[in-house]
Coordinates of N, CA and C in Angstrom, one line a residue:
M1 N 18.0 2.2 11.5 CA 17.6 1.8 10.6 C 16.1 1.8 10.5
L2 N 14.9 2.3 9.9 CA 13.8 2.0 9.5 C 13.5 1.1 8.2
I3 N 12.5 0.2 8.6 CA 11.8 -0.5 7.2 C 10.6 -0.3 7.1
T4 N 9.9 0.0 6.3 CA 8.4 0.4 6.1 C 7.6 -1.2 5.3
A5 N 6.7 -1.4 5.3 CA 6.0 -2.0 4.5 C 4.2 -1.9 4.5
N6 N 4.0 -2.2 3.5 CA 2.5 -1.7 3.0 C 2.0 -3.2 3.6
Q7 N 2.7 -4.3 3.7 CA 2.0 -5.7 3.7 C 1.8 -6.2 5.2
P8 N 1.3 -7.0 5.9 CA 1.7 -7.5 7.1 C 2.5 -8.7 6.7
F9 N 3.3 -9.1 7.9 CA 4.3 -10.4 7.5 C 3.5 -11.6 7.0
A10 N 2.2 -12.1 7.1 CA 1.4 -12.8 7.0 C 1.0 -12.7 5.3
D11 N 1.4 -12.0 4.4 CA 1.5 -11.7 3.2 C 2.4 -11.5 2.7
W12 N 3.4 -11.6 3.0 CA 4.9 -11.5 2.0 C 4.9 -12.8 1.3
S13 N 4.4 -14.0 2.2 CA 4.6 -15.3 0.7 C 4.2 -15.0 -0.6
K14 N 3.2 -13.6 -0.5 CA 3.1 -12.8 -2.1 C 4.3 -12.2 -2.5
V15 N 5.4 -11.8 -2.1 CA 6.2 -11.4 -2.4 C 7.8 -12.3 -2.6
F16 N 7.8 -13.3 -1.1 CA 8.9 -14.5 -1.7 C 8.1 -15.6 -1.8
P17 N 8.0 -16.1 -3.1 CA 7.5 -17.3 -3.5 C 7.9 -18.5 -2.8
D18 N 9.4 -18.4 -2.3 CA 10.1 -19.2 -1.4 C 9.7 -19.0 -0.1
H19 N 9.1 -20.3 0.5 CA 8.4 -20.2 1.9 C 9.9 -19.9 2.9
A20 N 10.8 -21.1 2.7 CA 12.2 -20.8 3.0 C 12.9 -19.1 3.5
M21 N 13.0 -18.5 2.1 CA 13.4 -17.4 2.0 C 12.2 -16.2 2.8
M22 N 11.2 -16.4 2.7 CA 10.4 -15.6 3.6 C 10.5 -15.1 5.0
I23 N 10.4 -16.9 5.4 CA 10.7 -16.7 6.6 C 12.2 -16.3 7.5
A24 N 13.1 -16.7 6.3 CA 14.6 -16.3 6.5 C 14.8 -14.9 6.8
A25 N 14.1 -14.0 5.9 CA 13.7 -12.4 5.5 C 13.3 -12.0 6.7
I26 N 12.2 -12.3 7.3 CA 11.5 -11.8 8.6 C 12.2 -12.0 9.9
D27 N 12.8 -13.0 10.4 CA 13.8 -13.5 10.9 C 14.8 -12.9 10.8
R28 N 15.8 -12.5 10.1 CA 16.5 -11.4 10.1 C 16.3 -9.9 10.3
L29 N 14.8 -9.3 9.8 CA 14.6 -8.2 10.0 C 14.1 -8.1 11.6
V30 N 13.4 -9.0 11.8 CA 13.1 -8.6 13.1 C 13.6 -9.0 14.8
H31 N 14.8 -9.6 14.2 CA 16.0 -9.9 15.6 C 16.1 -8.8 15.8
H32 N 15.9 -8.2 17.1 CA 16.8 -7.3 18.1 C 15.7 -6.1 17.6
S33 N 14.5 -5.8 17.0 CA 13.8 -5.0 16.5 C 12.6 -4.5 17.8
I34 N 12.3 -3.1 17.3 CA 10.9 -2.9 17.8 C 10.2 -3.1 16.9
I35 N 8.6 -3.8 16.8 CA 8.5 -3.3 15.7 C 6.8 -2.6 16.5
F36 N 6.5 -1.5 15.0 CA 5.3 -0.4 15.0 C 4.6 -0.9 14.1
E37 N 3.3 -1.3 14.5 CA 2.3 -1.6 13.4 C 1.2 -0.6 13.6
M38 N 1.1 0.1 12.7 CA 0.1 1.4 12.2 C -0.7 0.7 11.6
N39 N -2.0 0.7 12.4 CA -3.3 0.4 11.1 C -3.8 2.0 10.6
V40 N -3.3 2.8 10.0 CA -3.9 4.0 9.6 C -4.1 4.2 8.2
E41 N -5.1 5.2 8.0 CA -4.8 4.9 6.0 C -4.2 5.4 5.4
S42 N -3.8 5.3 4.5 CA -2.4 5.2 3.7 C -2.8 6.7 3.4
F43 N -1.4 7.6 3.4 CA -2.0 8.8 2.4 C -1.8 9.0 1.1
R44 N -1.2 8.3 0.9 CA -0.8 7.8 -0.8 C -2.3 6.9 -1.5
R45 N -2.7 6.0 -0.8 CA -3.7 5.9 -1.6 C -5.2 6.7 -1.4
R46 N -4.9 7.3 -0.4 CA -6.2 8.1 -0.1 C -6.3 9.5 -1.7
G47 N -4.6 9.9 -1.4 CA -4.7 10.4 -2.4 C -4.8 10.1 -4.1
A48 N -4.4 9.1 -4.2 CA -4.7 8.1 -5.6 C -6.2 8.2 -5.6
I49 N -6.6 7.8 -4.5 CA -8.1 7.7 -5.2 C -8.9 9.2 -5.2
E50 N -8.7 9.9 -4.7 CA -9.1 11.6 -4.8 C -8.8 11.8 -6.2
R51 N -7.7 11.8 -6.8 CA -7.2 11.9 -7.9 C -8.2 11.0 -9.1
K52 N -8.1 10.2 -8.9 CA -9.2 8.8 -9.7 C -10.2 9.6 -9.8
N53 N -10.8 9.9 -8.7 CA -12.1 10.6 -8.2 C -12.5 11.8 -9.3
R54 N -11.7 12.6 -9.0 CA -11.8 14.0 -10.1 C -11.4 13.8 -11.5
S55 N -10.5 12.8 -11.7 CA -10.4 12.5 -13.4 C -11.6 12.0 -13.9
L56 N -12.1 11.5 -12.6 CA -13.7 10.4 -13.5 C -14.9 11.5 -13.5
A57 N -14.9 12.4 -12.5 CA -15.7 13.6 -12.4 C -15.7 14.7 -13.8
T58 N -14.6 14.7 -14.1 CA -14.1 15.6 -15.1 C -14.5 15.2 -16.5
T59 N -14.1 14.0 -16.6 CA -14.4 13.4 -17.7 C -15.6 13.2 -17.9
S60 N -16.3 13.0 -16.5 CA -18.1 12.6 -17.1 C -18.7 13.9 -17.5
R61 N -18.1 15.2 -16.9 CA -18.9 16.6 -17.1 C -18.7 16.6 -18.7
K62 N -17.0 16.3 -19.1 CA -16.6 16.6 -20.8 C -17.7 15.7 -21.3
T63 N -18.2 14.8 -21.1 CA -18.9 13.9 -21.9 C -20.6 14.4 -22.0
K64 N -21.0 14.8 -20.3 CA -22.1 15.4 -20.8 C -22.6 16.9 -21.4
D65 N -21.2 17.5 -21.5 CA -21.1 18.8 -22.1 C -20.7 18.4 -23.6
S66 N -20.4 17.5 -23.8 CA -20.3 17.2 -25.3 C -21.5 16.6 -26.1
T67 N -22.3 15.8 -25.4 CA -23.4 15.1 -25.8 C -25.0 16.3 -25.5
S68 N -24.6 16.9 -24.8 CA -25.8 18.2 -24.6 C -25.8 19.5 -26.0
S69 N -24.8 19.4 -26.7 CA -24.3 20.5 -27.8 C -25.0 20.2 -28.7

């Protein structure tokens, strides 16, 4: 089984408001597990930023075109 998360274990208290539940969930997930921590850029986040930048550029061009007419 493969489980992925975009938050380190230290930040799971934001997801699990009950501290005991958070510790229990982490304990059960990591027992007999191999953990691969990959500190790389998120492809989804990069794509979202690129889409946002393209959208802003398009909006900016439209605004400039309408004001220059």
